[in-house]
PDB file of C-alpha atoms in Angstrom:
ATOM      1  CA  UNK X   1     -74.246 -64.940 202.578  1.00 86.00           C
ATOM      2  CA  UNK X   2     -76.769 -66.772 200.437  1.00 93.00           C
ATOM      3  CA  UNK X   3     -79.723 -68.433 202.209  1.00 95.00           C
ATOM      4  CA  UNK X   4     -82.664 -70.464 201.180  1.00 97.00           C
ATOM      5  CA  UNK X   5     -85.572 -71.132 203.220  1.00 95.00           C
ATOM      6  CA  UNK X   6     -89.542 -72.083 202.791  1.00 91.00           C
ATOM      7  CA  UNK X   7     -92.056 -69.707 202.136  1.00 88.00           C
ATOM      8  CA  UNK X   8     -94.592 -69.341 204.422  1.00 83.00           C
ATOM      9  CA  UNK X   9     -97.999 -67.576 204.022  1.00 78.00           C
ATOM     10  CA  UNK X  10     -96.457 -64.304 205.224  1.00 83.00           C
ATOM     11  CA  UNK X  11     -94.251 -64.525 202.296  1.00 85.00           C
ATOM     12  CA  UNK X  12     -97.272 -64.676 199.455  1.00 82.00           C
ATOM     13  CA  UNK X  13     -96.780 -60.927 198.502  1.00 84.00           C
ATOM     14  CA  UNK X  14     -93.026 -60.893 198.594  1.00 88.00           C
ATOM     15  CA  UNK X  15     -92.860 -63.673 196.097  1.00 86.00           C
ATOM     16  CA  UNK X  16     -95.924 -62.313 194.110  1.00 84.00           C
ATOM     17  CA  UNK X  17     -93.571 -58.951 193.682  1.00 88.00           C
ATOM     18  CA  UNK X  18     -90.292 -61.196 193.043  1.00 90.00           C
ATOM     19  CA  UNK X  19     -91.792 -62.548 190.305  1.00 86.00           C
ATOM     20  CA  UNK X  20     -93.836 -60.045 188.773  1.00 84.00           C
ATOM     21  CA  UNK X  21     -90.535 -57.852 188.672  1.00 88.00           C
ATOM     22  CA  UNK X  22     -89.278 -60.452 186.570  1.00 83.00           C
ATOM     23  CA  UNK X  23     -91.437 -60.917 184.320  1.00 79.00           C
ATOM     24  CA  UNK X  24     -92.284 -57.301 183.986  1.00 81.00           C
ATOM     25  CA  UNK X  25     -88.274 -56.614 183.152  1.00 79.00           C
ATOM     26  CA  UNK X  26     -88.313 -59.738 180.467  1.00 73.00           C
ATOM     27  CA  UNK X  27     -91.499 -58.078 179.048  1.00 74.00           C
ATOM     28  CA  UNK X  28     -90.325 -54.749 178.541  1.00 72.00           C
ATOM     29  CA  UNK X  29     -86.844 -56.874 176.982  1.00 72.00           C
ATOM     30  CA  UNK X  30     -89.097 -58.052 174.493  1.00 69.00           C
ATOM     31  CA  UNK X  31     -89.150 -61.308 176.063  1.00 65.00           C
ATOM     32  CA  UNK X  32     -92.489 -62.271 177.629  1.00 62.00           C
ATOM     33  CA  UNK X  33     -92.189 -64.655 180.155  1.00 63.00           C
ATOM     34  CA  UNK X  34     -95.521 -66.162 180.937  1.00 59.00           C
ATOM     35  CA  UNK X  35     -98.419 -66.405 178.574  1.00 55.00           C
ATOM     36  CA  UNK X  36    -100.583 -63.544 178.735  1.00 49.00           C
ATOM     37  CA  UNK X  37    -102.634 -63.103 181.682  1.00 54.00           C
ATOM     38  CA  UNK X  38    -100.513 -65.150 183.845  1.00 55.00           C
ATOM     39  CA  UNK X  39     -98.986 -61.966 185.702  1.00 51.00           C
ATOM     40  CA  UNK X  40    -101.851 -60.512 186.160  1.00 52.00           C
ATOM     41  CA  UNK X  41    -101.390 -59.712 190.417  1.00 53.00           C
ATOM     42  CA  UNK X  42    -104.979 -61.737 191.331  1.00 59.00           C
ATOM     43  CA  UNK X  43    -103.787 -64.984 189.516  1.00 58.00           C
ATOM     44  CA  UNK X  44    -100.285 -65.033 190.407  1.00 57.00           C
ATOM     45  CA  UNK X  45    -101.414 -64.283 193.934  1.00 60.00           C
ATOM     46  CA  UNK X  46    -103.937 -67.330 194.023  1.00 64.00           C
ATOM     47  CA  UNK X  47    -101.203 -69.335 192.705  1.00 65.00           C
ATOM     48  CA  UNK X  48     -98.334 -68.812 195.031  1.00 62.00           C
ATOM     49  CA  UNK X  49    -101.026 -69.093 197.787  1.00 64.00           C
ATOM     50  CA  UNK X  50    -101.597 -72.632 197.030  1.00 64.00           C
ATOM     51  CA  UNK X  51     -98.271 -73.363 196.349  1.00 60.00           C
ATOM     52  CA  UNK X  52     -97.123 -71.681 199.621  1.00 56.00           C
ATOM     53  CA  UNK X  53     -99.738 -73.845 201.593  1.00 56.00           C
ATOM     54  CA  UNK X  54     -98.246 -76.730 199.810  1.00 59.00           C
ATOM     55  CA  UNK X  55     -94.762 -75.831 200.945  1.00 64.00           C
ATOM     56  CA  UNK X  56     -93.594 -75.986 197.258  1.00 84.00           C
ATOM     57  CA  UNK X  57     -92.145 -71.936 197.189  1.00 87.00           C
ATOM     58  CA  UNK X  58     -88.665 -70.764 198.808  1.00 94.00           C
ATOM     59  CA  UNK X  59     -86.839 -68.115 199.182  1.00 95.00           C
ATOM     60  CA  UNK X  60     -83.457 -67.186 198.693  1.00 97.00           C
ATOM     61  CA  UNK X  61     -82.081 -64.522 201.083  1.00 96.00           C
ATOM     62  CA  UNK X  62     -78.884 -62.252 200.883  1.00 95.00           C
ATOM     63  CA  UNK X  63     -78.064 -60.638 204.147  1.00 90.00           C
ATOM     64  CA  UNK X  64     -81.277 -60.823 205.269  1.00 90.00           C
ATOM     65  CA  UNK X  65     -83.114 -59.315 202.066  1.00 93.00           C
ATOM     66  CA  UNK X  66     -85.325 -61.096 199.846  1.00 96.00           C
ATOM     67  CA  UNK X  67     -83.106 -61.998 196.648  1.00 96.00           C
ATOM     68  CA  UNK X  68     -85.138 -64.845 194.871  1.00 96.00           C
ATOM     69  CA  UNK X  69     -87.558 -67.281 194.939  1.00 95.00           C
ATOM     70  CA  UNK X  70     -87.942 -70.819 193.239  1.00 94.00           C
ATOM     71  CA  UNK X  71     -90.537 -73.669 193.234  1.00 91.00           C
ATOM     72  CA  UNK X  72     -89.720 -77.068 193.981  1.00 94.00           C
ATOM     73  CA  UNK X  73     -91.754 -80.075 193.183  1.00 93.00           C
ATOM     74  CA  UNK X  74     -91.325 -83.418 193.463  1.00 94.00           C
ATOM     75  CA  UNK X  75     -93.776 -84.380 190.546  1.00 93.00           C
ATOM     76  CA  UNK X  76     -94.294 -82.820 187.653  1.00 94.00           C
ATOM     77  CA  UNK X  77     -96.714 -84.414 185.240  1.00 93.00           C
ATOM     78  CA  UNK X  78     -97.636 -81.321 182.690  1.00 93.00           C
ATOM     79  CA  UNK X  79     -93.960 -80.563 181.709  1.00 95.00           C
ATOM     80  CA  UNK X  80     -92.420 -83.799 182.862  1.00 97.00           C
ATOM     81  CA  UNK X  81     -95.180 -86.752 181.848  1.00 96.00           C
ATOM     82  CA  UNK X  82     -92.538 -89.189 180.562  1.00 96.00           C
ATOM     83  CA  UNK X  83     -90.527 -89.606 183.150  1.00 96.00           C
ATOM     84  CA  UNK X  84     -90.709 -92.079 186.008  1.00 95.00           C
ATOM     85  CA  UNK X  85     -92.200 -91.355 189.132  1.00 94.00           C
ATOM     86  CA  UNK X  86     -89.642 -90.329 191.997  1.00 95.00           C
ATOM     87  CA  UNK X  87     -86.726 -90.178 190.246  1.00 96.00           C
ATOM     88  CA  UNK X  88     -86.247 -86.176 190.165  1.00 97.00           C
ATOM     89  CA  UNK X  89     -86.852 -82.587 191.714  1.00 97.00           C
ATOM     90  CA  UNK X  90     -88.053 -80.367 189.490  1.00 97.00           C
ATOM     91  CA  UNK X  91     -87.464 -76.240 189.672  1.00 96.00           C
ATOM     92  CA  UNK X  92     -90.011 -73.615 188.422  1.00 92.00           C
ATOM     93  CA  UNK X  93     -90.636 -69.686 188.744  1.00 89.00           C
ATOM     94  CA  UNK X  94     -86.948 -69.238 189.212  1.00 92.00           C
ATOM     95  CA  UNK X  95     -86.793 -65.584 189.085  1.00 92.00           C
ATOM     96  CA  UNK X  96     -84.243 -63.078 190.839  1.00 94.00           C
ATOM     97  CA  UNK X  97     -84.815 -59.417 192.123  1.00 95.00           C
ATOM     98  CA  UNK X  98     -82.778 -57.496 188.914  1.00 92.00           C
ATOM     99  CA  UNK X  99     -80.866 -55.709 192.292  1.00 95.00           C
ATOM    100  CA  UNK X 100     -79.630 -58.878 192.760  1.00 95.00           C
ATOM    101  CA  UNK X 101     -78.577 -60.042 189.428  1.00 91.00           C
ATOM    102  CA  UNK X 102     -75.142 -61.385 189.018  1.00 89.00           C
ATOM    103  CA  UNK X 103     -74.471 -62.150 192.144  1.00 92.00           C
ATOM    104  CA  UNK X 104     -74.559 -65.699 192.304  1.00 92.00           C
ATOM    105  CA  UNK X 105     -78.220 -66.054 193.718  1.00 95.00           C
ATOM    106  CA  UNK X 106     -79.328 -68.794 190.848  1.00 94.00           C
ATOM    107  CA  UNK X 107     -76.732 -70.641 190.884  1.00 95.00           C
ATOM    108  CA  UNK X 108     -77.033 -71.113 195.148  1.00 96.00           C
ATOM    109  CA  UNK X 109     -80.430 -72.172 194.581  1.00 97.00           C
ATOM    110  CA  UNK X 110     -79.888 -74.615 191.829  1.00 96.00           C
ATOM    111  CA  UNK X 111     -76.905 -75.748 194.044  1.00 96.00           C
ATOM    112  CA  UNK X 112     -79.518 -75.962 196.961  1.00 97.00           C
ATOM    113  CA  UNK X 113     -82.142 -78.217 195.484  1.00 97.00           C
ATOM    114  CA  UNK X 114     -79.476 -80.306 193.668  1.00 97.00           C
ATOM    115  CA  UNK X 115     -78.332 -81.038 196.876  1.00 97.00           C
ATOM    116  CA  UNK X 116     -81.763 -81.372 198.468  1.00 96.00           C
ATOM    117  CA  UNK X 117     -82.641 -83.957 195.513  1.00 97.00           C
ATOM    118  CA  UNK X 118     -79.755 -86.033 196.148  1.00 97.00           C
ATOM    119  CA  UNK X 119     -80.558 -86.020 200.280  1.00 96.00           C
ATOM    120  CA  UNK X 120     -84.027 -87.546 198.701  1.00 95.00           C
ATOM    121  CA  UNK X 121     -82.067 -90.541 196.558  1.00 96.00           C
ATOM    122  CA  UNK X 122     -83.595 -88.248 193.355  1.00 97.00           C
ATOM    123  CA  UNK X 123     -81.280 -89.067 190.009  1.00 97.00           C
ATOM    124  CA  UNK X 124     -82.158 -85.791 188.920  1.00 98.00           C
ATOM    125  CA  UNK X 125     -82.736 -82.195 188.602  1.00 98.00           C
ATOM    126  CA  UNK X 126     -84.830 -80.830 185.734  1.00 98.00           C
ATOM    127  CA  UNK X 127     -86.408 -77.652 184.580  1.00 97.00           C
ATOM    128  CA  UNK X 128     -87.961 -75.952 181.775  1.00 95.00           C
ATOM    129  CA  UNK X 129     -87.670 -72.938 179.733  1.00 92.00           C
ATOM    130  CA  UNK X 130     -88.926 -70.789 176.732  1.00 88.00           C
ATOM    131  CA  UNK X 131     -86.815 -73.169 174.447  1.00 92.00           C
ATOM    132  CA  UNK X 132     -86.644 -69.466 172.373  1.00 89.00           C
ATOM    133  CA  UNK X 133     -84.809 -67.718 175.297  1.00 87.00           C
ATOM    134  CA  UNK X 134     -80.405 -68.481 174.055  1.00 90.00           C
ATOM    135  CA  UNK X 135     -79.574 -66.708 177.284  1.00 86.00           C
ATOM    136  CA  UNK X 136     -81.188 -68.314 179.492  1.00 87.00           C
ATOM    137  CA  UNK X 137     -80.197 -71.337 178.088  1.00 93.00           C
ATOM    138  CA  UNK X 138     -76.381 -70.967 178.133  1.00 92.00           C
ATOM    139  CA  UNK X 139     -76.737 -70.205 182.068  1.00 90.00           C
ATOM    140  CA  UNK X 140     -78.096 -73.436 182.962  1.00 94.00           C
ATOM    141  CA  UNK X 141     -75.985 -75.295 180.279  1.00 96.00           C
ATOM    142  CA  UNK X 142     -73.190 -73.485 182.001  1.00 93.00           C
ATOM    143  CA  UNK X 143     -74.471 -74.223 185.246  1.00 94.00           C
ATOM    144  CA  UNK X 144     -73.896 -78.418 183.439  1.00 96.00           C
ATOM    145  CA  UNK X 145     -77.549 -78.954 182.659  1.00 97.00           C
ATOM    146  CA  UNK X 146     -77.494 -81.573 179.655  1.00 97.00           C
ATOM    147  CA  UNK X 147     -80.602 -80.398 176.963  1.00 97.00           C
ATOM    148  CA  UNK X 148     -83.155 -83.556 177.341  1.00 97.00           C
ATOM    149  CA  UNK X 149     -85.481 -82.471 174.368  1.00 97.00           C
ATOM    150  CA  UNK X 150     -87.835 -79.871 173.364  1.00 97.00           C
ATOM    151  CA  UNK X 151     -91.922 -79.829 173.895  1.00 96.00           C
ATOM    152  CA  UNK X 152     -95.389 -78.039 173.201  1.00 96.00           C
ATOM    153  CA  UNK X 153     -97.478 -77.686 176.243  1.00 92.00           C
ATOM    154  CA  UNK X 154    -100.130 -75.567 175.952  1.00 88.00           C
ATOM    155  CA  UNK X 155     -99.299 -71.998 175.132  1.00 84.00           C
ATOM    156  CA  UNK X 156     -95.137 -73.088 175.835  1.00 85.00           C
ATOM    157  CA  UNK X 157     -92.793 -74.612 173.577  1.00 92.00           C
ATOM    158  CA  UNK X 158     -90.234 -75.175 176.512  1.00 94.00           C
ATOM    159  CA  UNK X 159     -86.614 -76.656 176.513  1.00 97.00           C
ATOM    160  CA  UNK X 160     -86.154 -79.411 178.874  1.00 98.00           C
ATOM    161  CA  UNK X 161     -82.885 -79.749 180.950  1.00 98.00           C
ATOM    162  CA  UNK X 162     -81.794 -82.441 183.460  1.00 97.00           C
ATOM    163  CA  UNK X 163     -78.814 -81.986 185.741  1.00 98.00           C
ATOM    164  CA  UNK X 164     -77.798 -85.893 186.920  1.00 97.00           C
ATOM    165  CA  UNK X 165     -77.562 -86.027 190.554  1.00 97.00           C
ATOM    166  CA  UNK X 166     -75.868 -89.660 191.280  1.00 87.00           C
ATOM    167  CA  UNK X 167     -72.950 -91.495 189.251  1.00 80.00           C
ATOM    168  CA  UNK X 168     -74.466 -92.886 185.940  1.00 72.00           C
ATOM    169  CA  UNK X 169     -77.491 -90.831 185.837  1.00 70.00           C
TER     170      UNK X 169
END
């Protein structure tokens, strides 16, 4: 059985690994994930410590076993600047172990915060992604994200997806 709890500071390095796995098996795909640098172990490290002491990082478990990890934020002003304030969640650094692929451990946790974000009265749930990366794309399409627009920011030229969480959103 799926579970998803908060990361805590004990948790840093298993998240730093979860997601430098990733990104290491997109690179060597020919898909880079991050922007150079970015998975370089001192700056992801310094990164998910912050956002661990924020309480912003999760993990997904399967029996027990660290499966995934996700970021949830409430705001999200450098990917999401033109959207109201406190209407949506917002998911980053989705990334699964590749042990663990294809068994249903994304979709739990996108189930999991869209059900969080409607507990919070939150219309909805949105994310971003390499808009170059078709794959990835058809998962959360399939998933019933609904493609919001495209945008530059900074090194990233991200697709933007929301997934309505109330009637009429």
């Amino acid at each position: 059985m799926i579970s998803i709890r908060q990361a805590n500071a004990a948790d840093a390095t298993c998240i730093v690994d979860i997601l430098r796995e990733a990104a290491l098996w997109l690179e060597g795909q020919g898909i880079p994930m991050w922007a150079e640098g970015e998975i370089m172990p001192q700056r992801i490290i310094d990164d998910v410590s912050r956002s661990v002491e924020g309480g912003t990082f999760y993990l997904a478990e399967l029996d027990g076993e660290s499966a995934g990890v996700f970021r949830l934020q409430l705001e999200d002003e450098r990917f999401w600047p033109d959207v109201p304030a406190g209407e949506s969640v917002f998911v980053h650094r989705l990334a699964v172990r590749r042990k663990f692929a294809g068994r249903g451990i994304s979709t739990a946790i996108l189930d999991w915060v869209a059900q969080r974000g409607r507990e919070m009265g939150r219309k909805y749930l949105r994310l971003d992604c390499e808009a170059s990366r078709p794959r990835l794309r058809a998962i959360y399409e399939r998933f019933g994200f609904r493609h919001h627009s495209d945008r530059q920011v900074g090194p990233y030229y991200v697709a933007r997806y929301e997934y309505p969480l109330s009637p009429g959103a």
